[in-house]
Amino acid sequence: LRAVRGTPVSAWCWRSAGRPRTSRRSCRLAKAQPLVGLKSAKMALSRLSRPLRQAARRSVQASAVRCYTPMIKFKAGSSGSVDMPPNAGSRSSEELLLQLRKIIEKDSTAGLHQLANDWFQKADVDNSRRLEAKELAKLMSQVGLPLHGREVDTFFEHFDSGKAGEISYTDFTNTLRGEMPQFAASLAFMNQYRGHYPSNLVALKSDLAIFDADEAEEWTESIDAVIEHHGPLKARFLVHEIVDEAVRKGVKVSPSITTPMLNTIPQRMQPEYPGDLALEQRISNLVRWNAAVMVSDGNKRASGVGGHIGTFASMCDMWEVGMNHFFRGKKFPGGMGDQVYMQGHAAPGAYARAYLEGRLSLEKIMNFRQEVDGKGVSSYPHPRLMPDFWENPTVSMGIGPLAAVTQARFFRYLHLRGMADTSGSRVWCFIGDGEMDEPESIYAIARAGYERLNNLIMIVNCNYQRLDGPVRGNSKVIQEFEGVFRGAGYDCIKLIWGTAWTELIENDPDGRFIDVLERTPDGDCQRLAAKQDGALVRKELFDDNGIGHMVTDWSDEELLAAFMQPGGHDKQKIYAAFNQASQNAERGGRPTVILAKTLKGYSLATFQGRNTVHQQKTMKDEEIMDFRTVLDIPLSDEQIKRGGAGEGGEFFRNPGLDSPEVKYMMERREALGGVYPIRMPAKVSSLIELPPASNFEIFDAGNPKAMSTTMAFATLLRRLMKLGDFGKRLVPLVTDEARTFGLNAFFHEFKIHAPFGQHYTPVDHDSLMKYSEAPDGQLLQEGISEAGALCSWIACGTSYASQGCPMLPFFIYYSMFGFQRVGDFIWQAADARSRGFLLGATAGRTTLNGEGLQHQDGHSLVMALSNPAVIGWDPAFAYELSYIIEDGINKMWGEDKDLIYYISVYNENYPMPEVPQVKTLGLSAKEGCLKGLYKFAEAAADKPITVRLIGTGSIMKQSLDAVELLAEFGVGCEIWSATNIGELHREAVRKERYARLHPAEPEPSFWVQDCLGDFDGVTVFSSDNITQYPQLIEKYVGGDFVILGTDGFGRSDTREKLRRFFEIDKESIVVAALSGLARQGKVKPEVVVEAMEKFGIKYERPDITMDDCIPE
């Protein structure tokens, strides 16, 4: 393939041989008009590469079972050869190459394939994979190009450019291919550093009508004149200003998505700083110091615990300005304060401040990342581990930004529905510039933009570094992000330059300095910061660009100091940006982003700005001494050395509660509503009256009319939502699938939440269940985004803590798109101590019968078990589902347990039975159901042999239908319903651990063993899940345990055929039970064979998805 790609011969074009079909040769090469010139030929043949690769993949070895392309064996004089020319023996290498290319062209892909096979058969003889001249000549003869005389050496030397005496297949194909055509956009792209990329449309003129052509021409001439006399840079500034002024005056024109690389707030527009800058600097130094030594000391005393020093060093100044002047605490009016999503790697900074405030002890911070004994603090923001401190988990990249957006949206939801006053609550979200690559971050930006979340403030910490290296080494990441955010509808505040550097910019009369800064790639900016050399800054930014005169009065030290304090480390600049963002949140109509330029590892001289800074866990004594000097920390060299020797307490500095620094901190926090971060969950059991049990007994009598468990859920939820204050606190969430799950009746009755109302007439406005939107709508319709819906679910499920306003979310979705697609967010929900229900609808690999491989779920319950806070249920009947939801409400709100209930619900309709009166070890069906297992029906007394059938979910009906069939073989059936295998397993593991650690005591009993252990017969467990799920309880089941499940990929067909394929239908259950009895000697093997023949069950089961991948 490489040999043909780009070859300088007459071009061939690829075209389809008619409409797509399943023919093995559905495409062909058709001769096109010859193209003139070498370049044209190369470009045409380059286009062949993809279709040829596709064709080549369909080719296989001659011994393969399937052969989509006939194999061609080249022989001299065959159809694969050419007539011998009269000049044989004296042909040049170019003539020989042309001859070979014609041969390859004639035989198309098969010829290429065979050439490669023949090459490696020869080259693999000595494992060298290389050929000498004589071997190459023999190969060419097989191909149909015999070489004569000196042609052997001439042809070989053409490929052997390195004179090695042998050539590889790569040497051969690269030479045969010729020079690769240049990627069209490469040079144009690589020369763009500013975020202003070239467009191929610049030569096109608008064909729109112009009201006044003469006036338009005058404007055009004006711009031409500015460019001619003042240059394109001045023209750019002028156009930006004109467009921005038009927008300010209400003209409906889109502003440019990028602006010059300046601070958004000019120096002259900065408000006066309201605090004591000198005192705040001392506080920042103390916090920065304690955060850094916390990580270093922790790793010296407990090697390998990890941590990060550089991240908080880059955001410390912004964090401190926010803590002293902006971030609102829980007692602030208009809600329960702000929610701040901190960069997870910066967690030591929050601990360092809490230590100064007296909220964390010295022992706690000395045991950073050492939590098992209860003496330390967690690695990152984890409410599950520190439930009184952290509120929002953030460290898994991308989950913080999306959670922040949905939190801001849910605050507005609560306010518009009249559930809570959130008018004074904002959401601040710190994001790393590297984290912006996550798809969740990009979606979060768009979501906040179209939702117009003015209560959201995002702060992108642009320190230019990912974990390994630069974020955008070749371009300008701030300019790129500005375009993304402005395009999404944000107010964008650029916080790039510090005070001293801004003075240079504002004293630049012709804008040449800005031009230099915009042309300097981020990678070079990072290098200059890491080198910390003022002379180098002077040379590369000023002298080399002809603007050295701007800094003739500056010393190298002054120049370096200005360069090393970007806007994200200048408290006055930070305050101005934060203040404007706060005003936007109060009076604006869109979200705000602050793009802050910082230095990773700021003030840590030895590794500041270096690629390795993220991995920096410890500091040497000399580095700590330098750090101490920079921050003016009152520590002697001896104290630092003692700390480095393992006496970590010497490192940490706390001037005490009576010191000016701590008093100032506490006064500022009191003015803002209290300390932060802090988590203050409401005791829901004392606030909310739960509904009477009668509301959950509506299915107890059964229903002969067929219905699915999904419809049972919709019926129950609608009933609960109509129960006064309790009902108003239930929040259904869907991802554009409400109709699929029978919730479309909710549209009109409860309405879809839409903050700006419904300003159109829906197409179904004259129907009973019309699509209705309203600001106080209760239903959250999330669009097609499971990640966005999960984050809204988290915001709802944690509102009992974030706003002291308990709300209970019910998120129903295609079960395949839950744990499999957004498992990270469900883990985040558990970490955040969310409470609520997740309903995996259309569950079951055979129950969702028509959707196929990508939709059919049989493993979510296994995945749910991996999350300790998730209780996974698999109810078969409507009354079971109702009991489970009642139990979840009682646990979450009646007992204040931070749990998540995951429930599989199915779309198969069948009659729902009444609650059985059979007792299970003295417990009722409801009690047994909530323990995870109960007896549904006793076996018939008149049958000599009894088997036990256990069913779950929709396959429970197959177990019930198998009873009559087994009766024909003289076998009675005891029926059990397993609603929660996962909890049966967890209880067993807990009790086994107790027994293991209390060897002198009797072994404790547990439910699954008590129910199923004392049995010597055959138990058949069947479900629409993979067999790994019931295997969790296998060792606790007495007798022989036969498991039927849906291992493998799903596929589309009828339920009957799918269940026969996976062998979980009633007939397969019968055969499994009889086979087990045969192995126990209770029936003859011939009975099993008879049953298999009767039901048409065979051992052979072709599976196109895996037959070629697994052994027999």
PDB file of N, CA, C and O in Angstrom, residues 405-432:
ATOM      1  N   VAL A 405     -21.462  23.625  36.974  1.00  0.00           N
ATOM      2  CA  VAL A 405     -22.500  24.182  36.105  1.00  0.00           C
ATOM      3  C   VAL A 405     -23.872  23.702  36.543  1.00  0.00           C
ATOM      4  O   VAL A 405     -24.822  24.498  36.672  1.00  0.00           O
ATOM      5  N   THR A 406     -24.020  22.406  36.779  1.00  0.00           N
ATOM      6  CA  THR A 406     -25.332  21.889  37.158  1.00  0.00           C
ATOM      7  C   THR A 406     -25.714  22.327  38.571  1.00  0.00           C
ATOM      8  O   THR A 406     -26.904  22.464  38.876  1.00  0.00           O
ATOM      9  N   GLN A 407     -24.719  22.575  39.428  1.00  0.00           N
ATOM     10  CA  GLN A 407     -25.026  23.112  40.755  1.00  0.00           C
ATOM     11  C   GLN A 407     -25.615  24.509  40.639  1.00  0.00           C
ATOM     12  O   GLN A 407     -26.603  24.847  41.294  1.00  0.00           O
ATOM     13  N   ALA A 408     -24.987  25.354  39.804  1.00  0.00           N
ATOM     14  CA  ALA A 408     -25.508  26.708  39.604  1.00  0.00           C
ATOM     15  C   ALA A 408     -26.919  26.644  39.028  1.00  0.00           C
ATOM     16  O   ALA A 408     -27.813  27.413  39.421  1.00  0.00           O
ATOM     17  N   ARG A 409     -27.140  25.727  38.113  1.00  0.00           N
ATOM     18  CA  ARG A 409     -28.475  25.579  37.515  1.00  0.00           C
ATOM     19  C   ARG A 409     -29.483  25.121  38.555  1.00  0.00           C
ATOM     20  O   ARG A 409     -30.631  25.595  38.571  1.00  0.00           O
ATOM     21  N   PHE A 410     -29.075  24.200  39.431  1.00  0.00           N
ATOM     22  CA  PHE A 410     -30.027  23.691  40.411  1.00  0.00           C
ATOM     23  C   PHE A 410     -30.333  24.743  41.479  1.00  0.00           C
ATOM     24  O   PHE A 410     -31.454  24.793  42.000  1.00  0.00           O
ATOM     25  N   PHE A 411     -29.374  25.585  41.822  1.00  0.00           N
ATOM     26  CA  PHE A 411     -29.671  26.699  42.722  1.00  0.00           C
ATOM     27  C   PHE A 411     -30.790  27.561  42.134  1.00  0.00           C
ATOM     28  O   PHE A 411     -31.712  27.976  42.846  1.00  0.00           O
ATOM     29  N   ARG A 412     -30.711  27.837  40.863  1.00  0.00           N
ATOM     30  CA  ARG A 412     -31.750  28.631  40.216  1.00  0.00           C
ATOM     31  C   ARG A 412     -33.069  27.864  40.176  1.00  0.00           C
ATOM     32  O   ARG A 412     -34.152  28.442  40.359  1.00  0.00           O
ATOM     33  N   TYR A 413     -32.997  26.564  39.942  1.00  0.00           N
ATOM     34  CA  TYR A 413     -34.193  25.706  39.950  1.00  0.00           C
ATOM     35  C   TYR A 413     -34.909  25.804  41.291  1.00  0.00           C
ATOM     36  O   TYR A 413     -36.136  25.980  41.354  1.00  0.00           O
ATOM     37  N   LEU A 414     -34.156  25.695  42.379  1.00  0.00           N
ATOM     38  CA  LEU A 414     -34.759  25.788  43.712  1.00  0.00           C
ATOM     39  C   LEU A 414     -35.437  27.136  43.919  1.00  0.00           C
ATOM     40  O   LEU A 414     -36.539  27.225  44.490  1.00  0.00           O
ATOM     41  N   HIS A 415     -34.793  28.180  43.464  1.00  0.00           N
ATOM     42  CA  HIS A 415     -35.319  29.532  43.653  1.00  0.00           C
ATOM     43  C   HIS A 415     -36.588  29.739  42.829  1.00  0.00           C
ATOM     44  O   HIS A 415     -37.596  30.260  43.331  1.00  0.00           O
ATOM     45  N   LEU A 416     -36.571  29.333  41.560  1.00  0.00           N
ATOM     46  CA  LEU A 416     -37.722  29.553  40.697  1.00  0.00           C
ATOM     47  C   LEU A 416     -38.920  28.704  41.115  1.00  0.00           C
ATOM     48  O   LEU A 416     -40.070  29.098  40.873  1.00  0.00           O
ATOM     49  N   ARG A 417     -38.675  27.590  41.729  1.00  0.00           N
ATOM     50  CA  ARG A 417     -39.776  26.748  42.211  1.00  0.00           C
ATOM     51  C   ARG A 417     -40.237  27.151  43.602  1.00  0.00           C
ATOM     52  O   ARG A 417     -41.184  26.562  44.138  1.00  0.00           O
ATOM     53  N   GLY A 418     -39.561  28.113  44.211  1.00  0.00           N
ATOM     54  CA  GLY A 418     -39.966  28.570  45.532  1.00  0.00           C
ATOM     55  C   GLY A 418     -39.594  27.617  46.651  1.00  0.00           C
ATOM     56  O   GLY A 418     -40.133  27.707  47.761  1.00  0.00           O
ATOM     57  N   MET A 419     -38.649  26.732  46.393  1.00  0.00           N
ATOM     58  CA  MET A 419     -38.233  25.765  47.408  1.00  0.00           C
ATOM     59  C   MET A 419     -37.193  26.340  48.361  1.00  0.00           C
ATOM     60  O   MET A 419     -37.114  25.938  49.520  1.00  0.00           O
ATOM     61  N   ALA A 420     -36.357  27.261  47.883  1.00  0.00           N
ATOM     62  CA  ALA A 420     -35.317  27.868  48.730  1.00  0.00           C
ATOM     63  C   ALA A 420     -34.887  29.186  48.107  1.00  0.00           C
ATOM     64  O   ALA A 420     -34.897  29.339  46.882  1.00  0.00           O
ATOM     65  N   ASP A 421     -34.508  30.140  48.968  1.00  0.00           N
ATOM     66  CA  ASP A 421     -33.961  31.408  48.489  1.00  0.00           C
ATOM     67  C   ASP A 421     -32.475  31.212  48.223  1.00  0.00           C
ATOM     68  O   ASP A 421     -31.681  31.029  49.142  1.00  0.00           O
ATOM     69  N   THR A 422     -32.089  31.219  46.962  1.00  0.00           N
ATOM     70  CA  THR A 422     -30.680  31.051  46.606  1.00  0.00           C
ATOM     71  C   THR A 422     -30.140  32.295  45.917  1.00  0.00           C
ATOM     72  O   THR A 422     -29.147  32.235  45.204  1.00  0.00           O
ATOM     73  N   SER A 423     -30.795  33.435  46.144  1.00  0.00           N
ATOM     74  CA  SER A 423     -30.419  34.661  45.441  1.00  0.00           C
ATOM     75  C   SER A 423     -29.012  35.129  45.777  1.00  0.00           C
ATOM     76  O   SER A 423     -28.390  35.848  44.987  1.00  0.00           O
ATOM     77  N   GLY A 424     -28.514  34.760  46.953  1.00  0.00           N
ATOM     78  CA  GLY A 424     -27.181  35.194  47.340  1.00  0.00           C
ATOM     79  C   GLY A 424     -26.111  34.142  47.163  1.00  0.00           C
ATOM     80  O   GLY A 424     -24.967  34.335  47.581  1.00  0.00           O
ATOM     81  N   SER A 425     -26.447  33.022  46.535  1.00  0.00           N
ATOM     82  CA  SER A 425     -25.497  31.911  46.379  1.00  0.00           C
ATOM     83  C   SER A 425     -24.926  31.905  44.960  1.00  0.00           C
ATOM     84  O   SER A 425     -25.672  31.873  43.983  1.00  0.00           O
ATOM     85  N   ARG A 426     -23.606  31.941  44.876  1.00  0.00           N
ATOM     86  CA  ARG A 426     -22.932  31.799  43.585  1.00  0.00           C
ATOM     87  C   ARG A 426     -22.120  30.501  43.575  1.00  0.00           C
ATOM     88  O   ARG A 426     -21.870  29.901  44.620  1.00  0.00           O
ATOM     89  N   VAL A 427     -21.720  30.113  42.408  1.00  0.00           N
ATOM     90  CA  VAL A 427     -20.856  28.941  42.253  1.00  0.00           C
ATOM     91  C   VAL A 427     -19.565  29.395  41.599  1.00  0.00           C
ATOM     92  O   VAL A 427     -19.580  29.994  40.516  1.00  0.00           O
ATOM     93  N   TRP A 428     -18.443  29.134  42.280  1.00  0.00           N
ATOM     94  CA  TRP A 428     -17.111  29.437  41.760  1.00  0.00           C
ATOM     95  C   TRP A 428     -16.424  28.118  41.431  1.00  0.00           C
ATOM     96  O   TRP A 428     -16.451  27.180  42.236  1.00  0.00           O
ATOM     97  N   CYS A 429     -15.820  28.057  40.294  1.00  0.00           N
ATOM     98  CA  CYS A 429     -15.175  26.803  39.885  1.00  0.00           C
ATOM     99  C   CYS A 429     -13.774  27.084  39.363  1.00  0.00           C
ATOM    100  O   CYS A 429     -13.606  27.764  38.349  1.00  0.00           O
ATOM    101  N   PHE A 430     -12.766  26.566  40.061  1.00  0.00           N
ATOM    102  CA  PHE A 430     -11.378  26.645  39.604  1.00  0.00           C
ATOM    103  C   PHE A 430     -11.095  25.447  38.701  1.00  0.00           C
ATOM    104  O   PHE A 430     -11.342  24.301  39.079  1.00  0.00           O
ATOM    105  N   ILE A 431     -10.567  25.719  37.527  1.00  0.00           N
ATOM    106  CA  ILE A 431     -10.262  24.668  36.550  1.00  0.00           C
ATOM    107  C   ILE A 431      -8.811  24.829  36.096  1.00  0.00           C
ATOM    108  O   ILE A 431      -8.371  25.950  35.811  1.00  0.00           O
ATOM    109  N   GLY A 432      -8.095  23.749  36.005  1.00  0.00           N
ATOM    110  CA  GLY A 432      -6.768  23.803  35.420  1.00  0.00           C
ATOM    111  C   GLY A 432      -6.848  23.924  33.916  1.00  0.00           C
ATOM    112  O   GLY A 432      -7.768  23.393  33.284  1.00  0.00           O
TER     113      GLY A 432
END
